[in-house]
Amino acid sequence: MLHAVDNVSFSINRGETLGIVGESGCGKSTLGRTLLHLHESTAGTLYFKGENITHINKRKLSTLRKEMQFIFQDPFSSLNPRFTVFQTLAEPLEIAGSYSKKETEEKVYAMMDTVGLAKRLVNTYPHELDGGRRQRIGIGRAMILEPEFIVCDEPVSALDVSIQAQIINLLLDMQEEKKLTYVFITHDLMVVKYISTKIMVMYLGEVVEFAPTEELFSATWHPYTKALLSAVPLPEVDARPQRIVLEGEVTSPIDPPECCRFCARCPYARERCRKEAPPLAEAAPGHMVKCHFVKEINFNKENTKEV
Ligand code: SF4
């Protein structure tokens, strides 16, 4: 049986951003989709504003959709190519059915202004626009019903670096104005550092480290997080940690063995790691780490492999 995500438990407060980071295939997108019922979970419980929403009917789900939205990685494939900007932004309002034609028009133009799309683009189609503008439409469409909770699945990874910062700043501005709650999924640690209140690092469907953002970057405990961090190209030479090279095969997510799932690649793996799965335990206040030897191993530069 394929276990995409196991034993993941967390809460997010209103106005916060939870960053979920990990390599592709680690289960972060599955987790994001599960939160919005775009992917059915086989176990576990979901609460939204104190209400158990694990098993809800279609009617309740469509009501919930107004409050919970998704921003996709690739706006080009998520936008209807036959819809103009106006039609794309107006559609959620029309489906909601509670807005007059005039209100819909006003809301569409107001949202175009909010996301930085010029009015002259109202009748253009996705293929006529660049990636940044297409993502602005994707964000506008997700936000037009004024949701409180938004899952952003790699929303900038398909964009040029110069555009990425603009889109992230747009998301941050909207969050500040509306006190929005984000789950921000990415493989890029520096992006989550910039945008997140707390960060969850996932490896092969499991959380391996979870901490407030500042804490995670000032005291990185898990060897996998350290390896991710060491691969980030930092401009300041002194700030660069020594590169940790991960060797070994990635364990199969199909019926994973009862051991540390990272043991085949971990430079600190010992016998116990191959026999027993470590618990996700508190290494410091609010800082959870999934490693048997988090206190014993000196995860310092001297112990890391250099390239
Ligand atoms: Fe590495 Fe062992 Fe810790 Fe797993 S439990 S991360 S293999 S030291």
PDB file of C-alpha atoms and ligand atoms in Angstrom:
ATOM      1  CA  MET A   1       0.000   0.000   0.000  1.00  0.00           C
ATOM      2  CA  LEU A   2       1.258   3.449  -0.890  1.00  0.00           C
ATOM      3  CA  HIS A   3       1.454   5.714   2.136  1.00  0.00           C
ATOM      4  CA  ALA A   4       1.699   9.266   0.745  1.00  0.00           C
ATOM      5  CA  VAL A   5       1.504  10.984   4.130  1.00  0.00           C
ATOM      6  CA  ASP A   6       1.603   9.351   7.565  1.00  0.00           C
ATOM      7  CA  ASN A   7       1.201  10.599  11.125  1.00  0.00           C
ATOM      8  CA  VAL A   8       1.115  14.271  10.224  1.00  0.00           C
ATOM      9  CA  SER A   9      -0.494  16.397  12.906  1.00  0.00           C
ATOM     10  CA  PHE A  10      -0.506  20.195  13.171  1.00  0.00           C
ATOM     11  CA  SER A  11      -2.614  23.300  13.697  1.00  0.00           C
ATOM     12  CA  ILE A  12      -2.424  26.749  12.099  1.00  0.00           C
ATOM     13  CA  ASN A  13      -3.773  29.936  13.640  1.00  0.00           C
ATOM     14  CA  ARG A  14      -5.572  32.642  11.660  1.00  0.00           C
ATOM     15  CA  GLY A  15      -3.142  34.959   9.892  1.00  0.00           C
ATOM     16  CA  GLU A  16      -0.252  32.487  10.085  1.00  0.00           C
ATOM     17  CA  THR A  17       1.620  30.775   7.274  1.00  0.00           C
ATOM     18  CA  LEU A  18       2.713  27.197   7.608  1.00  0.00           C
ATOM     19  CA  GLY A  19       5.511  26.401   5.166  1.00  0.00           C
ATOM     20  CA  ILE A  20       5.750  22.767   4.075  1.00  0.00           C
ATOM     21  CA  VAL A  21       9.064  21.908   2.487  1.00  0.00           C
ATOM     22  CA  GLY A  22      10.613  18.757   1.038  1.00  0.00           C
ATOM     23  CA  GLU A  23      11.758  17.088  -2.176  1.00  0.00           C
ATOM     24  CA  SER A  24       9.225  16.141  -4.841  1.00  0.00           C
ATOM     25  CA  GLY A  25       7.373  12.991  -3.915  1.00  0.00           C
ATOM     26  CA  CYS A  26       7.664  13.607  -0.158  1.00  0.00           C
ATOM     27  CA  GLY A  27       3.874  13.952   0.153  1.00  0.00           C
ATOM     28  CA  LYS A  28       3.645  17.719   0.677  1.00  0.00           C
ATOM     29  CA  SER A  29       1.236  18.311  -2.233  1.00  0.00           C
ATOM     30  CA  THR A  30      -0.877  15.318  -1.210  1.00  0.00           C
ATOM     31  CA  LEU A  31      -1.108  16.813   2.262  1.00  0.00           C
ATOM     32  CA  GLY A  32      -2.138  20.209   0.842  1.00  0.00           C
ATOM     33  CA  ARG A  33      -4.832  18.636  -1.337  1.00  0.00           C
ATOM     34  CA  THR A  34      -6.088  16.522   1.555  1.00  0.00           C
ATOM     35  CA  LEU A  35      -6.586  19.658   3.662  1.00  0.00           C
ATOM     36  CA  LEU A  36      -9.015  20.992   1.033  1.00  0.00           C
ATOM     37  CA  HIS A  37     -10.734  17.671   0.305  1.00  0.00           C
ATOM     38  CA  LEU A  38      -9.234  17.618  -3.194  1.00  0.00           C
ATOM     39  CA  HIS A  39      -7.716  14.314  -2.151  1.00  0.00           C
ATOM     40  CA  GLU A  40      -9.552  11.870   0.115  1.00  0.00           C
ATOM     41  CA  SER A  41      -7.692  10.791   3.220  1.00  0.00           C
ATOM     42  CA  THR A  42      -7.944   7.188   4.385  1.00  0.00           C
ATOM     43  CA  ALA A  43      -7.427   8.098   8.034  1.00  0.00           C
ATOM     44  CA  GLY A  44      -7.074  11.105  10.296  1.00  0.00           C
ATOM     45  CA  THR A  45      -9.225  14.048  11.305  1.00  0.00           C
ATOM     46  CA  LEU A  46      -9.528  17.580   9.887  1.00  0.00           C
ATOM     47  CA  TYR A  47     -10.826  20.556  11.839  1.00  0.00           C
ATOM     48  CA  PHE A  48     -11.609  23.990  10.391  1.00  0.00           C
ATOM     49  CA  LYS A  49     -12.544  26.797  12.793  1.00  0.00           C
ATOM     50  CA  GLY A  50     -13.160  24.180  15.472  1.00  0.00           C
ATOM     51  CA  GLU A  51     -15.505  22.086  13.314  1.00  0.00           C
ATOM     52  CA  ASN A  52     -14.727  18.514  12.334  1.00  0.00           C
ATOM     53  CA  ILE A  53     -14.779  18.537   8.512  1.00  0.00           C
ATOM     54  CA  THR A  54     -13.252  15.104   7.925  1.00  0.00           C
ATOM     55  CA  HIS A  55     -16.436  13.623   6.473  1.00  0.00           C
ATOM     56  CA  ILE A  56     -18.735  16.226   4.968  1.00  0.00           C
ATOM     57  CA  ASN A  57     -21.363  16.046   2.250  1.00  0.00           C
ATOM     58  CA  LYS A  58     -21.131  17.812  -1.123  1.00  0.00           C
ATOM     59  CA  ARG A  59     -23.378  20.687  -0.059  1.00  0.00           C
ATOM     60  CA  LYS A  60     -21.287  21.467   2.983  1.00  0.00           C
ATOM     61  CA  LEU A  61     -18.143  21.064   0.896  1.00  0.00           C
ATOM     62  CA  SER A  62     -19.310  23.654  -1.650  1.00  0.00           C
ATOM     63  CA  THR A  63     -20.040  26.107   1.207  1.00  0.00           C
ATOM     64  CA  LEU A  64     -16.598  25.402   2.606  1.00  0.00           C
ATOM     65  CA  ARG A  65     -14.976  25.993  -0.794  1.00  0.00           C
ATOM     66  CA  LYS A  66     -15.736  29.717  -0.399  1.00  0.00           C
ATOM     67  CA  GLU A  67     -13.617  29.809   2.724  1.00  0.00           C
ATOM     68  CA  MET A  68     -10.856  27.429   1.628  1.00  0.00           C
ATOM     69  CA  GLN A  69      -9.072  27.850  -1.694  1.00  0.00           C
ATOM     70  CA  PHE A  70      -6.115  26.472  -3.623  1.00  0.00           C
ATOM     71  CA  ILE A  71      -3.455  28.270  -5.675  1.00  0.00           C
ATOM     72  CA  PHE A  72      -1.813  25.963  -8.182  1.00  0.00           C
ATOM     73  CA  GLN A  73       1.806  25.680  -9.262  1.00  0.00           C
ATOM     74  CA  ASP A  74       1.176  26.018 -12.951  1.00  0.00           C
ATOM     75  CA  PRO A  75      -1.465  28.665 -13.650  1.00  0.00           C
ATOM     76  CA  PHE A  76      -1.373  27.848 -17.359  1.00  0.00           C
ATOM     77  CA  SER A  77      -2.752  24.355 -16.861  1.00  0.00           C
ATOM     78  CA  SER A  78      -5.140  25.378 -14.077  1.00  0.00           C
ATOM     79  CA  LEU A  79      -6.791  28.200 -16.076  1.00  0.00           C
ATOM     80  CA  ASN A  80      -9.445  27.503 -18.691  1.00  0.00           C
ATOM     81  CA  PRO A  81      -7.776  28.464 -22.022  1.00  0.00           C
ATOM     82  CA  ARG A  82     -11.150  29.472 -23.483  1.00  0.00           C
ATOM     83  CA  PHE A  83     -11.907  31.931 -20.682  1.00  0.00           C
ATOM     84  CA  THR A  84     -10.845  35.570 -20.715  1.00  0.00           C
ATOM     85  CA  VAL A  85      -9.500  37.212 -17.565  1.00  0.00           C
ATOM     86  CA  PHE A  86     -13.006  38.519 -16.866  1.00  0.00           C
ATOM     87  CA  GLN A  87     -14.660  35.129 -17.298  1.00  0.00           C
ATOM     88  CA  THR A  88     -12.020  33.389 -15.169  1.00  0.00           C
ATOM     89  CA  LEU A  89     -12.450  35.804 -12.273  1.00  0.00           C
ATOM     90  CA  ALA A  90     -16.234  36.024 -12.606  1.00  0.00           C
ATOM     91  CA  GLU A  91     -16.873  32.267 -12.687  1.00  0.00           C
ATOM     92  CA  PRO A  92     -16.516  31.577  -8.908  1.00  0.00           C
ATOM     93  CA  LEU A  93     -18.918  34.468  -8.210  1.00  0.00           C
ATOM     94  CA  GLU A  94     -21.420  33.111 -10.724  1.00  0.00           C
ATOM     95  CA  ILE A  95     -21.191  29.621  -9.235  1.00  0.00           C
ATOM     96  CA  ALA A  96     -21.714  31.089  -5.753  1.00  0.00           C
ATOM     97  CA  GLY A  97     -24.900  32.606  -7.240  1.00  0.00           C
ATOM     98  CA  SER A  98     -25.313  35.484  -4.816  1.00  0.00           C
ATOM     99  CA  TYR A  99     -23.971  38.401  -6.863  1.00  0.00           C
ATOM    100  CA  SER A 100     -25.754  40.607  -9.400  1.00  0.00           C
ATOM    101  CA  LYS A 101     -24.153  41.326 -12.785  1.00  0.00           C
ATOM    102  CA  LYS A 102     -23.094  44.767 -11.558  1.00  0.00           C
ATOM    103  CA  GLU A 103     -21.592  43.390  -8.329  1.00  0.00           C
ATOM    104  CA  THR A 104     -19.726  40.712 -10.290  1.00  0.00           C
ATOM    105  CA  GLU A 105     -18.278  43.347 -12.613  1.00  0.00           C
ATOM    106  CA  GLU A 106     -17.231  45.557  -9.702  1.00  0.00           C
ATOM    107  CA  LYS A 107     -15.617  42.669  -7.878  1.00  0.00           C
ATOM    108  CA  VAL A 108     -13.737  41.468 -10.967  1.00  0.00           C
ATOM    109  CA  TYR A 109     -12.270  44.924 -11.646  1.00  0.00           C
ATOM    110  CA  ALA A 110     -11.445  45.439  -7.961  1.00  0.00           C
ATOM    111  CA  MET A 111      -9.647  42.084  -7.860  1.00  0.00           C
ATOM    112  CA  MET A 112      -7.725  42.879 -11.050  1.00  0.00           C
ATOM    113  CA  ASP A 113      -6.553  46.039  -9.336  1.00  0.00           C
ATOM    114  CA  THR A 114      -5.614  44.167  -6.139  1.00  0.00           C
ATOM    115  CA  VAL A 115      -3.529  41.548  -7.953  1.00  0.00           C
ATOM    116  CA  GLY A 116      -1.895  44.131 -10.228  1.00  0.00           C
ATOM    117  CA  LEU A 117      -3.569  43.337 -13.551  1.00  0.00           C
ATOM    118  CA  ALA A 118      -4.239  46.330 -15.791  1.00  0.00           C
ATOM    119  CA  LYS A 119      -7.893  46.843 -16.786  1.00  0.00           C
ATOM    120  CA  ARG A 120      -6.951  46.668 -20.470  1.00  0.00           C
ATOM    121  CA  LEU A 121      -6.213  42.938 -19.993  1.00  0.00           C
ATOM    122  CA  VAL A 122      -9.793  42.107 -19.021  1.00  0.00           C
ATOM    123  CA  ASN A 123     -10.617  40.458 -22.363  1.00  0.00           C
ATOM    124  CA  THR A 124      -7.310  38.657 -22.913  1.00  0.00           C
ATOM    125  CA  TYR A 125      -6.847  34.881 -22.771  1.00  0.00           C
ATOM    126  CA  PRO A 126      -4.223  32.986 -20.706  1.00  0.00           C
ATOM    127  CA  HIS A 127      -2.040  32.213 -23.759  1.00  0.00           C
ATOM    128  CA  GLU A 128      -1.706  35.945 -24.448  1.00  0.00           C
ATOM    129  CA  LEU A 129      -0.174  36.611 -21.013  1.00  0.00           C
ATOM    130  CA  ASP A 130       3.183  35.846 -19.402  1.00  0.00           C
ATOM    131  CA  GLY A 131       3.619  33.442 -16.439  1.00  0.00           C
ATOM    132  CA  GLY A 132       3.557  36.190 -13.809  1.00  0.00           C
ATOM    133  CA  ARG A 133       0.277  37.644 -15.075  1.00  0.00           C
ATOM    134  CA  ARG A 134      -1.245  34.166 -15.361  1.00  0.00           C
ATOM    135  CA  GLN A 135      -0.344  33.494 -11.735  1.00  0.00           C
ATOM    136  CA  ARG A 136      -1.905  36.837 -10.775  1.00  0.00           C
ATOM    137  CA  ILE A 137      -5.138  35.593 -12.410  1.00  0.00           C
ATOM    138  CA  GLY A 138      -4.820  32.296 -10.489  1.00  0.00           C
ATOM    139  CA  ILE A 139      -4.420  34.220  -7.240  1.00  0.00           C
ATOM    140  CA  GLY A 140      -7.294  36.578  -8.089  1.00  0.00           C
ATOM    141  CA  ARG A 141      -9.571  33.637  -8.858  1.00  0.00           C
ATOM    142  CA  ALA A 142      -8.660  31.936  -5.576  1.00  0.00           C
ATOM    143  CA  MET A 143      -9.214  35.157  -3.601  1.00  0.00           C
ATOM    144  CA  ILE A 144     -12.351  36.554  -5.225  1.00  0.00           C
ATOM    145  CA  LEU A 145     -14.744  34.805  -2.836  1.00  0.00           C
ATOM    146  CA  GLU A 146     -12.714  36.200   0.074  1.00  0.00           C
ATOM    147  CA  PRO A 147     -11.560  32.888   1.567  1.00  0.00           C
ATOM    148  CA  GLU A 148      -9.803  32.718   4.943  1.00  0.00           C
ATOM    149  CA  PHE A 149      -7.616  29.699   4.285  1.00  0.00           C
ATOM    150  CA  ILE A 150      -5.503  29.175   1.162  1.00  0.00           C
ATOM    151  CA  VAL A 151      -3.217  26.320   0.215  1.00  0.00           C
ATOM    152  CA  CYS A 152      -0.503  27.642  -2.120  1.00  0.00           C
ATOM    153  CA  ASP A 153       1.110  24.680  -3.905  1.00  0.00           C
ATOM    154  CA  GLU A 154       4.501  25.774  -5.297  1.00  0.00           C
ATOM    155  CA  PRO A 155       2.900  29.008  -6.584  1.00  0.00           C
ATOM    156  CA  VAL A 156       6.183  30.558  -7.736  1.00  0.00           C
ATOM    157  CA  SER A 157       8.309  27.616  -8.811  1.00  0.00           C
ATOM    158  CA  ALA A 158       7.204  27.836 -12.467  1.00  0.00           C
ATOM    159  CA  LEU A 159       8.047  31.562 -12.627  1.00  0.00           C
ATOM    160  CA  ASP A 160      11.206  33.512 -13.423  1.00  0.00           C
ATOM    161  CA  VAL A 161      13.193  34.499 -10.340  1.00  0.00           C
ATOM    162  CA  SER A 162      12.478  38.184 -10.988  1.00  0.00           C
ATOM    163  CA  ILE A 163       8.717  37.530 -10.927  1.00  0.00           C
ATOM    164  CA  GLN A 164       8.803  35.198  -7.896  1.00  0.00           C
ATOM    165  CA  ALA A 165       9.438  38.024  -5.417  1.00  0.00           C
ATOM    166  CA  GLN A 166       6.560  40.080  -6.858  1.00  0.00           C
ATOM    167  CA  ILE A 167       4.110  37.197  -6.449  1.00  0.00           C
ATOM    168  CA  ILE A 168       5.307  36.384  -2.921  1.00  0.00           C
ATOM    169  CA  ASN A 169       4.994  40.042  -1.922  1.00  0.00           C
ATOM    170  CA  LEU A 170       1.503  40.139  -3.415  1.00  0.00           C
ATOM    171  CA  LEU A 171       0.515  37.106  -1.292  1.00  0.00           C
ATOM    172  CA  LEU A 172       2.026  38.727   1.811  1.00  0.00           C
ATOM    173  CA  ASP A 173       0.207  42.029   1.191  1.00  0.00           C
ATOM    174  CA  MET A 174      -3.116  40.229   0.762  1.00  0.00           C
ATOM    175  CA  GLN A 175      -2.467  38.209   3.905  1.00  0.00           C
ATOM    176  CA  GLU A 176      -1.776  41.322   5.944  1.00  0.00           C
ATOM    177  CA  GLU A 177      -4.840  43.109   4.666  1.00  0.00           C
ATOM    178  CA  LYS A 178      -7.293  40.233   5.134  1.00  0.00           C
ATOM    179  CA  LYS A 179      -5.581  38.275   7.935  1.00  0.00           C
ATOM    180  CA  LEU A 180      -5.435  35.238   5.653  1.00  0.00           C
ATOM    181  CA  THR A 181      -4.070  31.863   6.695  1.00  0.00           C
ATOM    182  CA  TYR A 182      -1.731  30.119   4.260  1.00  0.00           C
ATOM    183  CA  VAL A 183      -0.253  26.694   3.846  1.00  0.00           C
ATOM    184  CA  PHE A 184       2.676  27.345   1.532  1.00  0.00           C
ATOM    185  CA  ILE A 185       4.119  24.253  -0.153  1.00  0.00           C
ATOM    186  CA  THR A 186       7.542  24.447  -1.775  1.00  0.00           C
ATOM    187  CA  HIS A 187      10.860  22.681  -2.249  1.00  0.00           C
ATOM    188  CA  ASP A 188      12.657  25.985  -1.656  1.00  0.00           C
ATOM    189  CA  LEU A 189      13.734  26.574   1.962  1.00  0.00           C
ATOM    190  CA  MET A 190      14.557  30.233   1.399  1.00  0.00           C
ATOM    191  CA  VAL A 191      11.077  30.942   0.041  1.00  0.00           C
ATOM    192  CA  VAL A 192       9.437  29.387   3.118  1.00  0.00           C
ATOM    193  CA  LYS A 193      11.862  31.250   5.366  1.00  0.00           C
ATOM    194  CA  TYR A 194      10.658  34.524   3.863  1.00  0.00           C
ATOM    195  CA  ILE A 195       6.943  33.799   3.992  1.00  0.00           C
ATOM    196  CA  SER A 196       6.300  31.360   6.863  1.00  0.00           C
ATOM    197  CA  THR A 197       5.497  31.669  10.536  1.00  0.00           C
ATOM    198  CA  LYS A 198       6.386  28.032  11.118  1.00  0.00           C
ATOM    199  CA  ILE A 199       7.918  25.349   8.947  1.00  0.00           C
ATOM    200  CA  MET A 200       7.280  21.652   8.526  1.00  0.00           C
ATOM    201  CA  VAL A 201       9.981  19.612   6.793  1.00  0.00           C
ATOM    202  CA  MET A 202       8.734  16.389   5.200  1.00  0.00           C
ATOM    203  CA  TYR A 203      10.625  13.341   4.040  1.00  0.00           C
ATOM    204  CA  LEU A 204       8.939  10.387   2.385  1.00  0.00           C
ATOM    205  CA  GLY A 205       5.463  11.161   3.695  1.00  0.00           C
ATOM    206  CA  GLU A 206       6.522  11.948   7.244  1.00  0.00           C
ATOM    207  CA  VAL A 207       7.246  15.112   9.178  1.00  0.00           C
ATOM    208  CA  VAL A 208      10.909  15.029  10.214  1.00  0.00           C
ATOM    209  CA  GLU A 209      11.172  18.533  11.692  1.00  0.00           C
ATOM    210  CA  PHE A 210       8.610  21.149  12.692  1.00  0.00           C
ATOM    211  CA  ALA A 211       9.397  24.479  14.330  1.00  0.00           C
ATOM    212  CA  PRO A 212       8.769  28.226  14.282  1.00  0.00           C
ATOM    213  CA  THR A 213      10.709  29.673  11.344  1.00  0.00           C
ATOM    214  CA  GLU A 214      13.393  31.538  13.305  1.00  0.00           C
ATOM    215  CA  GLU A 215      13.967  28.565  15.571  1.00  0.00           C
ATOM    216  CA  LEU A 216      14.338  26.162  12.628  1.00  0.00           C
ATOM    217  CA  PHE A 217      16.979  28.323  10.978  1.00  0.00           C
ATOM    218  CA  SER A 218      18.886  29.154  14.140  1.00  0.00           C
ATOM    219  CA  ALA A 219      18.885  25.577  15.508  1.00  0.00           C
ATOM    220  CA  THR A 220      18.498  23.071  12.689  1.00  0.00           C
ATOM    221  CA  TRP A 221      18.452  19.588  14.200  1.00  0.00           C
ATOM    222  CA  HIS A 222      17.399  16.986  11.679  1.00  0.00           C
ATOM    223  CA  PRO A 223      20.127  15.760   9.281  1.00  0.00           C
ATOM    224  CA  TYR A 224      17.725  15.997   6.330  1.00  0.00           C
ATOM    225  CA  THR A 225      16.852  19.637   7.073  1.00  0.00           C
ATOM    226  CA  LYS A 226      20.549  20.396   7.440  1.00  0.00           C
ATOM    227  CA  ALA A 227      21.222  18.811   4.061  1.00  0.00           C
ATOM    228  CA  LEU A 228      18.446  20.891   2.447  1.00  0.00           C
ATOM    229  CA  LEU A 229      19.834  24.031   4.067  1.00  0.00           C
ATOM    230  CA  SER A 230      23.383  23.265   3.000  1.00  0.00           C
ATOM    231  CA  ALA A 231      22.239  23.132  -0.636  1.00  0.00           C
ATOM    232  CA  VAL A 232      20.802  26.668  -0.556  1.00  0.00           C
ATOM    233  CA  PRO A 233      23.026  29.074  -2.516  1.00  0.00           C
ATOM    234  CA  LEU A 234      23.579  31.951  -0.068  1.00  0.00           C
ATOM    235  CA  PRO A 235      25.289  35.095  -1.340  1.00  0.00           C
ATOM    236  CA  GLU A 236      27.326  35.641   1.860  1.00  0.00           C
ATOM    237  CA  VAL A 237      30.233  33.184   1.847  1.00  0.00           C
ATOM    238  CA  ASP A 238      30.479  33.151   5.666  1.00  0.00           C
ATOM    239  CA  ALA A 239      26.809  32.253   6.022  1.00  0.00           C
ATOM    240  CA  ARG A 240      27.100  29.142   3.860  1.00  0.00           C
ATOM    241  CA  PRO A 241      26.993  25.880   5.813  1.00  0.00           C
ATOM    242  CA  GLN A 242      29.265  23.112   4.540  1.00  0.00           C
ATOM    243  CA  ARG A 243      27.499  21.176   1.809  1.00  0.00           C
ATOM    244  CA  ILE A 244      26.059  17.853   2.983  1.00  0.00           C
ATOM    245  CA  VAL A 245      25.864  15.308   0.209  1.00  0.00           C
ATOM    246  CA  LEU A 246      23.101  12.764   0.596  1.00  0.00           C
ATOM    247  CA  GLU A 247      24.089   9.387  -0.753  1.00  0.00           C
ATOM    248  CA  GLY A 248      22.124   6.136  -0.852  1.00  0.00           C
ATOM    249  CA  GLU A 249      18.777   5.139  -2.293  1.00  0.00           C
ATOM    250  CA  VAL A 250      15.514   6.834  -1.402  1.00  0.00           C
ATOM    251  CA  THR A 251      13.414   4.285   0.509  1.00  0.00           C
ATOM    252  CA  SER A 252      10.283   3.145  -1.343  1.00  0.00           C
ATOM    253  CA  PRO A 253       7.063   4.739  -0.065  1.00  0.00           C
ATOM    254  CA  ILE A 254       5.273   1.450  -0.797  1.00  0.00           C
ATOM    255  CA  ASP A 255       5.053  -0.389   2.516  1.00  0.00           C
ATOM    256  CA  PRO A 256       7.975   1.531   4.019  1.00  0.00           C
ATOM    257  CA  PRO A 257       9.943  -0.509   6.569  1.00  0.00           C
ATOM    258  CA  GLU A 258       9.587   0.089  10.288  1.00  0.00           C
ATOM    259  CA  CYS A 259      12.788   2.050  10.615  1.00  0.00           C
ATOM    260  CA  CYS A 260      13.886   5.635  10.176  1.00  0.00           C
ATOM    261  CA  ARG A 261      12.853   6.339   6.561  1.00  0.00           C
ATOM    262  CA  PHE A 262      15.899   8.536   6.154  1.00  0.00           C
ATOM    263  CA  CYS A 263      18.407   5.909   7.342  1.00  0.00           C
ATOM    264  CA  ALA A 264      19.534   4.837   3.846  1.00  0.00           C
ATOM    265  CA  ARG A 265      20.775   8.393   3.170  1.00  0.00           C
ATOM    266  CA  CYS A 266      21.602   9.711   6.616  1.00  0.00           C
ATOM    267  CA  PRO A 267      25.317  10.300   7.283  1.00  0.00           C
ATOM    268  CA  TYR A 268      24.710   9.581  10.995  1.00  0.00           C
ATOM    269  CA  ALA A 269      22.682   6.355  10.681  1.00  0.00           C
ATOM    270  CA  ARG A 270      23.355   3.684  13.297  1.00  0.00           C
ATOM    271  CA  GLU A 271      22.060   0.175  13.927  1.00  0.00           C
ATOM    272  CA  ARG A 272      19.053   1.380  15.898  1.00  0.00           C
ATOM    273  CA  CYS A 273      17.964   3.630  12.998  1.00  0.00           C
ATOM    274  CA  ARG A 274      17.664   0.551  10.751  1.00  0.00           C
ATOM    275  CA  LYS A 275      15.532  -1.345  13.265  1.00  0.00           C
ATOM    276  CA  GLU A 276      13.241   1.196  14.827  1.00  0.00           C
ATOM    277  CA  ALA A 277      11.338   4.251  13.598  1.00  0.00           C
ATOM    278  CA  PRO A 278      12.083   7.327  15.705  1.00  0.00           C
ATOM    279  CA  PRO A 279       9.155   9.258  17.197  1.00  0.00           C
ATOM    280  CA  LEU A 280       8.530  12.911  16.357  1.00  0.00           C
ATOM    281  CA  ALA A 281       9.578  14.333  19.717  1.00  0.00           C
ATOM    282  CA  GLU A 282      10.149  17.772  21.199  1.00  0.00           C
ATOM    283  CA  ALA A 283      13.862  18.646  21.040  1.00  0.00           C
ATOM    284  CA  ALA A 284      13.314  22.214  22.280  1.00  0.00           C
ATOM    285  CA  PRO A 285      10.110  24.117  23.209  1.00  0.00           C
ATOM    286  CA  GLY A 286       7.856  23.998  20.140  1.00  0.00           C
ATOM    287  CA  HIS A 287      10.575  22.318  18.060  1.00  0.00           C
ATOM    288  CA  MET A 288       9.727  18.750  17.004  1.00  0.00           C
ATOM    289  CA  VAL A 289      12.338  16.442  15.478  1.00  0.00           C
ATOM    290  CA  LYS A 290      12.072  12.860  14.272  1.00  0.00           C
ATOM    291  CA  CYS A 291      15.461  11.360  15.071  1.00  0.00           C
ATOM    292  CA  HIS A 292      16.705   8.853  17.675  1.00  0.00           C
ATOM    293  CA  PHE A 293      19.937  10.688  18.252  1.00  0.00           C
ATOM    294  CA  VAL A 294      18.947  14.308  18.071  1.00  0.00           C
ATOM    295  CA  LYS A 295      20.552  15.058  21.440  1.00  0.00           C
ATOM    296  CA  GLU A 296      23.547  12.766  21.098  1.00  0.00           C
ATOM    297  CA  ILE A 297      24.784  13.470  17.596  1.00  0.00           C
ATOM    298  CA  ASN A 298      26.760  16.630  17.254  1.00  0.00           C
ATOM    299  CA  PHE A 299      25.231  18.003  14.070  1.00  0.00           C
ATOM    300  CA  ASN A 300      28.025  20.478  13.619  1.00  0.00           C
ATOM    301  CA  LYS A 301      30.209  21.326  10.657  1.00  0.00           C
ATOM    302  CA  GLU A 302      32.902  18.882  11.798  1.00  0.00           C
ATOM    303  CA  ASN A 303      30.544  15.972  11.278  1.00  0.00           C
ATOM    304  CA  THR A 304      29.319  16.897   7.850  1.00  0.00           C
ATOM    305  CA  LYS A 305      30.711  15.620   4.590  1.00  0.00           C
ATOM    306  CA  GLU A 306      32.294  18.188   2.346  1.00  0.00           C
ATOM    307  CA  VAL A 307      32.171  18.161  -1.438  1.00  0.00           C
TER     308      VAL A 307
HETATM  309 FE1  SF4 B   1      19.713   9.695  10.871  1.00  0.00          FE
HETATM  310 FE2  SF4 B   1      19.202   7.758  12.649  1.00  0.00          FE
HETATM  311 FE3  SF4 B   1      18.355  10.228  13.086  1.00  0.00          FE
HETATM  312 FE4  SF4 B   1      17.233   8.733  11.178  1.00  0.00          FE
HETATM  313  S1  SF4 B   1      17.160   8.342  13.368  1.00  0.00           S
HETATM  314  S2  SF4 B   1      17.823  10.863  11.023  1.00  0.00           S
HETATM  315  S3  SF4 B   1      18.996   7.628  10.414  1.00  0.00           S
HETATM  316  S4  SF4 B   1      20.493   9.547  12.981  1.00  0.00           S
END
